[in-house]
Amino acid sequence: MFGKTFCLLSCACILSTANAAPYLPANGAQVLERLPGGANPVQRELQGLRSAVSANPQDLNLATTLAQRYIEQSRRDGDPRYLGYAQAALAPWYAQPQPPSPVLVLRATLRQSTHQFGAALADLDTVLQRDSGNSQAWLTRATVQTITGDFAGARASCMRLYSRAPELVVQACLSSVGSVSGQAAGSYERLRQTYAARPESGADIRAWVATLLGEMAARLGRLDAAEAHFREALALDPLDSYLLGAYADLLLDRGRAAQVVQLLKDKTAADALLLRYAIALKQAGQPQAAQASAELAARFDAALRRRDNVHQREQARYELAVRGDARAAVRLAKLNWAVQKEPADLRILAQAAVDSGDKEARTLVRDWLKTSRIEDAAIASIAARLGDKA
């Protein structure tokens, strides 16, 4: 059970930058979507949990179980509406200043999905003041700290997992931090060895770790190894939207846009996957590229009207790779960089800096390369074209 909970929370944090803000229904009777029928086992499970929570709305265990499943489904589908459903399930406690610890951990996850990183960390700190052995809180805390570039804090949070979490989870936490802070090769190798030595781990954890290994290998420039890791992860979990996006990025980097079109053509409900599909269509010279671009523009416009600014990385990439507007891209990339500092954030900032000639962006990229010591072959190639003057 621990592994499943870890995987859904940490991966929700990692994926959150591609999600919109959770949509909250006006009331419990509002129909938002007609979901697949009873033949879908996931929807049957969710319907059963919803019915149980409706009958017992003050049952904390039922409510947190449903919220966890909604968060997991949002991660898998890339659909932010499930995050709103999760918040609604926790409604009896969500607004309390001191809710129960399970609610605080889930609230932290939902808050970071809207880039409320400070509030998320405050919730997690409250949990850990109550119970310093809460491994889920340490894991979620490490993820948020990594997203925001606090690598020392993230490493310290990971270290608190020893004797509290499975070895593969502990190593995945540490390697995730090390791989973006100057220890890329060693972090990759340690995680690869631990992964190979723990074949008994559940499929959800193995798919997650194989995805991490694929990303690490790609940053190291070991593209064949990265592809093998992603393929292994897809064999374990072929519908995970984060994994599909990571694999699509690798294929795009390898000049295989036609394969991305085939991979994502029926998976564009998630904004992050529609973005990659649109990029692939443009690179492949397909006539559907204009329609995909227009649909993305409409989604970004709708997010803007909702005052939802968590799409800035994806919108920057859209402006640069699809519309070719470097000035718009660098403006969005800088706004995004002020909030979060993952490799994908640095890469779009660097590319936008090169294409726009923006001096501030160039300085931001150079400073982070120096202070973080991140090793990323693609980013290094882009940074080499930044020019000598800041």
Coordinates of C-alpha atoms in Angstrom, one line a residue:
M1 CA 0.0 0.0 0.0
F2 CA 2.9 2.4 0.8
G3 CA 4.3 2.1 -2.6
K4 CA 1.1 2.9 -4.4
T5 CA 0.5 5.9 -2.2
F6 CA 4.0 7.2 -2.8
C7 CA 3.8 6.8 -6.5
L8 CA 0.6 8.7 -6.9
L9 CA 1.6 11.6 -4.7
S10 CA 5.2 12.1 -6.0
C11 CA 4.2 11.6 -9.6
A12 CA 1.3 14.0 -9.2
C13 CA 3.8 16.6 -8.0
I14 CA 6.1 16.0 -10.9
L15 CA 3.3 16.1 -13.5
S16 CA 1.5 19.1 -11.9
T17 CA 3.2 21.7 -14.0
A18 CA 1.3 20.4 -17.0
N19 CA -2.1 20.5 -15.3
A20 CA -4.6 23.2 -15.1
A21 CA -5.9 24.4 -11.8
P22 CA -8.5 22.1 -10.3
Y23 CA -12.1 22.9 -11.3
L24 CA -14.5 22.9 -8.4
P25 CA -18.2 22.3 -9.1
A26 CA -20.7 24.8 -7.7
N27 CA -22.5 22.0 -5.9
G28 CA -22.6 18.2 -5.6
A29 CA -25.5 17.8 -8.1
Q30 CA -23.7 19.5 -11.0
V31 CA -23.0 17.2 -13.9
L32 CA -19.5 17.7 -15.2
E33 CA -19.0 14.8 -17.5
R34 CA -20.7 11.5 -18.5
L35 CA -18.0 9.0 -17.6
P36 CA -17.5 5.6 -19.2
G37 CA -20.1 3.0 -18.2
G38 CA -19.9 0.0 -15.9
A39 CA -17.6 -2.0 -18.1
N40 CA -14.7 0.3 -17.1
P41 CA -13.2 -1.1 -13.9
V42 CA -11.6 2.2 -12.8
Q43 CA -14.9 4.0 -13.1
R44 CA -16.7 1.2 -11.3
E45 CA -14.2 1.6 -8.4
L46 CA -14.6 5.3 -8.3
Q47 CA -18.4 5.1 -8.5
G48 CA -18.3 2.7 -5.6
L49 CA -16.2 5.0 -3.5
R50 CA -18.3 8.1 -4.5
S51 CA -21.4 6.3 -3.3
A52 CA -19.8 5.3 -0.1
V53 CA -18.6 8.9 0.6
S54 CA -22.0 10.3 -0.3
A55 CA -23.6 8.0 2.3
N56 CA -20.9 8.8 4.9
P57 CA -19.5 12.2 4.1
Q58 CA -17.7 12.5 7.5
D59 CA -15.9 9.3 7.2
L60 CA -12.2 10.4 6.9
N61 CA -10.8 7.1 5.7
L62 CA -13.3 6.9 2.9
A63 CA -12.9 10.5 1.8
T64 CA -9.1 10.3 1.8
T65 CA -9.1 7.0 -0.1
L66 CA -11.4 8.6 -2.8
A67 CA -9.2 11.7 -2.9
Q68 CA -6.1 9.6 -3.4
R69 CA -7.7 7.7 -6.2
Y70 CA -8.8 10.9 -7.9
I71 CA -5.2 12.3 -7.7
E72 CA -3.8 9.1 -9.1
Q73 CA -6.3 9.3 -12.0
S74 CA -5.4 12.9 -12.7
R75 CA -1.8 11.8 -13.0
R76 CA -2.5 9.0 -15.3
D77 CA -5.0 10.8 -17.5
G78 CA -3.6 14.3 -17.3
D79 CA -7.1 15.5 -16.5
P80 CA -7.1 18.3 -13.9
R81 CA -10.8 17.8 -13.2
Y82 CA -9.9 14.9 -11.0
L83 CA -8.0 17.2 -8.8
G84 CA -11.1 19.3 -8.3
Y85 CA -13.0 16.1 -7.5
A86 CA -10.3 15.2 -4.9
Q87 CA -10.7 18.6 -3.2
A88 CA -14.5 18.2 -3.2
A89 CA -14.1 14.8 -1.5
L90 CA -12.1 16.4 1.3
A91 CA -14.6 19.3 1.7
P92 CA -15.5 18.7 5.3
W93 CA -11.9 19.2 6.4
Y94 CA -10.2 21.0 3.5
A95 CA -10.6 24.6 4.7
Q96 CA -9.8 23.9 8.4
P97 CA -6.6 25.6 9.6
Q98 CA -5.6 22.3 11.3
P99 CA -7.2 19.4 9.5
P100 CA -6.2 15.8 10.1
S101 CA -2.8 14.8 8.9
P102 CA -4.0 12.6 5.9
V103 CA -5.9 15.6 4.7
L104 CA -2.9 17.9 5.1
V105 CA -0.8 15.6 2.9
L106 CA -3.4 15.5 0.2
R107 CA -4.0 19.3 0.5
A108 CA -0.3 19.8 0.0
T109 CA -0.4 17.8 -3.2
L110 CA -3.4 19.7 -4.5
R111 CA -1.9 23.1 -3.5
Q112 CA 1.3 22.4 -5.4
S113 CA -0.7 21.5 -8.4
T114 CA -1.6 25.2 -8.6
H115 CA 1.9 26.3 -7.8
Q116 CA 1.2 27.1 -4.2
F117 CA 4.5 25.6 -3.2
G118 CA 4.9 27.6 0.0
A119 CA 1.5 26.6 1.3
A120 CA 2.1 23.0 0.3
L121 CA 5.4 22.9 2.3
A122 CA 3.6 24.6 5.3
D123 CA 1.0 21.8 5.3
L124 CA 3.7 19.2 5.2
D125 CA 5.7 20.8 7.9
T126 CA 2.6 20.7 10.1
V127 CA 2.3 17.0 9.5
L128 CA 5.9 16.4 10.3
Q129 CA 5.7 18.5 13.5
R130 CA 2.9 16.1 14.6
D131 CA 4.7 12.9 13.4
S132 CA 8.3 13.1 12.3
G133 CA 8.1 9.6 10.9
N134 CA 5.4 10.3 8.3
S135 CA 7.2 8.9 5.2
Q136 CA 4.5 10.1 2.8
A137 CA 5.0 13.7 4.0
W138 CA 8.8 13.5 3.7
L139 CA 8.4 12.1 0.1
T140 CA 6.0 14.8 -1.0
R141 CA 8.2 17.4 0.7
A142 CA 11.2 16.2 -1.2
T143 CA 9.4 16.3 -4.5
V144 CA 8.2 19.9 -3.9
Q145 CA 11.7 21.0 -2.9
T146 CA 13.1 19.4 -6.0
I147 CA 10.6 21.2 -8.3
T148 CA 11.5 24.5 -6.7
G149 CA 15.3 24.0 -6.8
D150 CA 15.9 23.5 -3.1
F151 CA 18.2 20.5 -3.7
A152 CA 19.8 20.5 -0.2
G153 CA 16.4 20.5 1.4
A154 CA 15.1 17.8 -0.9
R155 CA 18.2 15.6 -0.2
A156 CA 17.7 16.0 3.5
S157 CA 14.0 15.0 3.2
C158 CA 14.9 11.9 1.2
M159 CA 17.4 10.9 3.9
R160 CA 14.6 10.8 6.4
L161 CA 13.1 7.9 4.5
Y162 CA 15.8 5.4 5.5
S163 CA 14.2 2.6 7.5
R164 CA 10.8 4.1 6.7
A165 CA 10.4 3.3 3.0
P166 CA 11.4 0.5 0.6
E167 CA 14.9 0.7 -0.6
L168 CA 13.9 1.3 -4.2
V169 CA 11.7 4.3 -3.2
V170 CA 14.5 5.8 -1.0
Q171 CA 17.0 5.5 -3.9
A172 CA 14.6 6.9 -6.4
C173 CA 14.1 9.9 -4.2
L174 CA 17.8 10.5 -3.7
S175 CA 18.6 9.8 -7.4
S176 CA 15.9 12.2 -8.6
V177 CA 17.7 15.0 -6.6
G178 CA 21.2 14.0 -7.5
S179 CA 20.5 13.6 -11.2
V180 CA 19.7 17.4 -11.5
S181 CA 22.3 18.7 -9.1
G182 CA 25.7 17.6 -10.3
Q183 CA 25.6 13.9 -9.7
A184 CA 23.9 12.7 -12.8
A185 CA 25.9 9.6 -13.8
G186 CA 26.3 8.2 -10.3
S187 CA 22.6 8.8 -9.5
Y188 CA 21.5 7.0 -12.7
E189 CA 23.8 4.0 -12.0
R190 CA 22.7 3.6 -8.4
L191 CA 19.1 3.8 -9.3
R192 CA 19.6 1.4 -12.2
Q193 CA 21.3 -1.2 -10.0
T194 CA 18.7 -0.9 -7.2
Y195 CA 15.9 -1.3 -9.8
A196 CA 17.5 -4.4 -11.2
A197 CA 18.0 -5.8 -7.7
R198 CA 14.3 -5.3 -6.7
P199 CA 12.2 -7.2 -9.3
E200 CA 9.6 -7.9 -6.7
S201 CA 8.5 -4.3 -6.5
G202 CA 5.0 -3.5 -7.6
A203 CA 4.3 -2.7 -11.2
D204 CA 3.3 0.9 -10.3
I205 CA 6.6 1.6 -8.6
R206 CA 8.6 -0.2 -11.3
A207 CA 6.9 1.9 -14.0
W208 CA 7.6 5.1 -12.1
V209 CA 11.3 4.2 -11.6
A210 CA 11.7 3.1 -15.2
T211 CA 10.4 6.5 -16.3
L212 CA 12.8 8.2 -14.0
L213 CA 15.7 6.1 -15.4
G214 CA 14.6 7.0 -18.9
E215 CA 14.6 10.8 -18.1
M216 CA 18.0 10.5 -16.4
A217 CA 19.5 8.5 -19.4
A218 CA 18.1 11.1 -21.8
R219 CA 19.7 14.0 -19.9
L220 CA 23.0 12.1 -20.0
G221 CA 22.7 11.8 -23.7
R222 CA 22.3 8.0 -23.6
L223 CA 19.3 8.0 -25.9
D224 CA 19.2 4.3 -26.7
A225 CA 19.2 3.4 -23.0
A226 CA 16.5 6.1 -22.4
E227 CA 14.3 4.6 -25.1
A228 CA 14.7 1.1 -23.5
H229 CA 13.7 2.4 -20.1
F230 CA 10.7 4.2 -21.5
R231 CA 9.6 1.1 -23.4
E232 CA 9.9 -1.0 -20.3
A233 CA 7.8 1.5 -18.4
L234 CA 5.2 1.6 -21.1
A235 CA 4.9 -2.2 -21.0
L236 CA 4.0 -1.8 -17.3
D237 CA 1.7 1.2 -17.7
P238 CA 0.8 2.1 -21.3
L239 CA -1.7 4.8 -20.4
D240 CA 0.3 7.0 -18.0
S241 CA 0.1 10.5 -19.5
Y242 CA 3.4 11.7 -17.9
L243 CA 5.2 8.7 -19.2
L244 CA 3.7 9.2 -22.7
G245 CA 4.8 12.8 -22.7
A246 CA 8.4 11.9 -21.6
Y247 CA 8.7 9.2 -24.3
A248 CA 7.2 11.6 -26.9
D249 CA 9.9 14.2 -26.0
L250 CA 12.6 11.6 -26.6
L251 CA 11.2 10.7 -29.9
L252 CA 10.9 14.3 -30.9
D253 CA 14.6 14.8 -29.9
R254 CA 15.5 11.9 -32.1
G255 CA 13.7 13.3 -35.1
R256 CA 10.9 10.7 -35.1
A257 CA 7.9 13.0 -35.2
A258 CA 5.8 10.5 -37.2
Q259 CA 6.0 8.0 -34.4
V260 CA 4.8 10.7 -31.9
V261 CA 1.8 11.4 -34.1
Q262 CA 0.9 7.7 -34.0
L263 CA 1.6 7.4 -30.3
L264 CA -0.6 10.4 -29.3
K265 CA -3.2 10.7 -32.0
D266 CA -6.0 9.3 -29.7
K267 CA -4.6 10.7 -26.4
T268 CA -4.9 14.5 -26.8
A269 CA -7.4 15.1 -24.1
A270 CA -4.5 16.0 -21.9
D271 CA -3.1 19.4 -22.7
A272 CA 0.5 18.2 -22.3
L273 CA 0.0 15.5 -24.8
L274 CA -1.9 17.7 -27.3
L275 CA 1.1 20.0 -27.2
R276 CA 3.5 17.3 -28.2
Y277 CA 1.1 16.0 -30.8
A278 CA 0.9 19.5 -32.3
I279 CA 4.7 19.8 -32.3
A280 CA 5.0 16.4 -34.0
L281 CA 2.4 17.3 -36.6
K282 CA 4.2 20.5 -37.5
Q283 CA 7.6 18.7 -37.7
A284 CA 6.1 16.0 -39.8
G285 CA 4.4 18.5 -42.1
Q286 CA 1.0 17.1 -41.5
P287 CA -2.1 19.1 -42.5
Q288 CA -3.7 18.5 -39.1
A289 CA -1.1 20.7 -37.5
A290 CA -3.2 23.9 -37.9
Q291 CA -6.2 22.3 -36.2
A292 CA -4.1 21.0 -33.3
S293 CA -2.5 24.4 -32.9
A294 CA -5.9 26.2 -32.8
E295 CA -7.2 23.7 -30.2
L296 CA -4.2 24.4 -28.0
A297 CA -4.6 28.1 -28.4
A298 CA -8.3 27.8 -27.3
R299 CA -7.3 25.8 -24.2
F300 CA -4.6 28.3 -23.2
D301 CA -7.1 31.2 -23.7
A302 CA -9.7 29.4 -21.5
A303 CA -7.0 28.9 -18.8
L304 CA -6.2 32.6 -19.0
R305 CA -9.8 33.5 -18.5
R306 CA -9.8 31.3 -15.4
R307 CA -6.7 33.1 -14.2
D308 CA -4.9 29.8 -14.3
N309 CA -1.2 30.4 -14.8
V310 CA 0.1 26.9 -14.3
H311 CA 0.4 26.3 -18.0
Q312 CA 3.2 28.7 -18.5
R313 CA 5.9 26.2 -19.4
E314 CA 3.7 24.4 -21.9
Q315 CA 2.5 27.7 -23.3
A316 CA 6.0 28.9 -23.7
R317 CA 6.9 25.8 -25.6
Y318 CA 3.8 26.2 -27.8
E319 CA 4.7 29.7 -28.6
L320 CA 8.2 28.7 -29.6
A321 CA 7.8 25.3 -31.2
V322 CA 4.4 25.7 -32.8
R323 CA 3.8 29.4 -33.4
G324 CA 7.4 30.5 -33.7
D325 CA 7.0 33.6 -31.4
A326 CA 10.2 33.7 -29.5
R327 CA 9.3 37.0 -27.7
A328 CA 6.1 35.6 -26.3
A329 CA 7.9 32.3 -25.4
V330 CA 10.7 34.0 -23.5
R331 CA 8.2 36.1 -21.5
L332 CA 6.3 33.1 -20.5
A333 CA 9.4 31.0 -19.8
K334 CA 10.7 33.7 -17.4
L335 CA 7.5 33.9 -15.6
N336 CA 7.5 30.1 -15.2
W337 CA 11.1 30.0 -14.1
A338 CA 10.3 32.3 -11.2
V339 CA 8.1 29.6 -9.9
Q340 CA 9.7 26.2 -10.7
K341 CA 13.0 24.9 -11.8
E342 CA 12.8 21.5 -13.3
P343 CA 15.0 20.5 -16.3
A344 CA 12.1 21.1 -18.7
D345 CA 11.7 24.6 -17.3
L346 CA 15.4 25.3 -17.9
R347 CA 15.3 23.8 -21.3
I348 CA 12.5 26.0 -22.6
L349 CA 14.0 29.1 -20.9
A350 CA 17.4 28.4 -22.6
Q351 CA 15.8 27.8 -26.0
A352 CA 13.7 30.9 -25.8
A353 CA 16.7 32.9 -24.7
V354 CA 18.7 31.7 -27.7
D355 CA 15.8 32.4 -30.2
S356 CA 14.8 35.7 -28.7
G357 CA 18.2 37.1 -27.7
D358 CA 16.7 38.1 -24.3
K359 CA 19.6 39.1 -22.0
E360 CA 17.8 38.5 -18.8
A361 CA 16.9 34.9 -19.8
R362 CA 20.4 34.2 -20.9
T363 CA 21.7 35.3 -17.5
L364 CA 19.1 33.2 -15.7
V365 CA 20.2 30.1 -17.6
R366 CA 23.9 30.7 -17.1
D367 CA 23.4 31.3 -13.4
W368 CA 21.4 28.1 -12.9
L369 CA 23.8 26.0 -14.8
K370 CA 26.6 27.2 -12.6
T371 CA 24.8 27.0 -9.2
S372 CA 22.9 23.7 -9.8
R373 CA 25.6 21.9 -11.8
I374 CA 22.9 20.2 -13.7
E375 CA 24.1 17.8 -16.4
D376 CA 21.8 17.7 -19.4
A377 CA 23.1 17.1 -22.9
A378 CA 20.2 18.8 -24.7
I379 CA 20.4 21.9 -22.4
A380 CA 24.2 22.1 -22.8
S381 CA 23.9 22.1 -26.5
I382 CA 21.4 24.9 -26.4
A383 CA 23.4 26.9 -23.8
A384 CA 26.5 26.7 -26.0
R385 CA 24.6 29.0 -28.4
L386 CA 23.8 31.6 -25.8
G387 CA 26.7 33.8 -26.7
D388 CA 29.5 35.3 -24.6
K389 CA 27.7 38.4 -23.3
A390 CA 25.0 38.4 -20.7

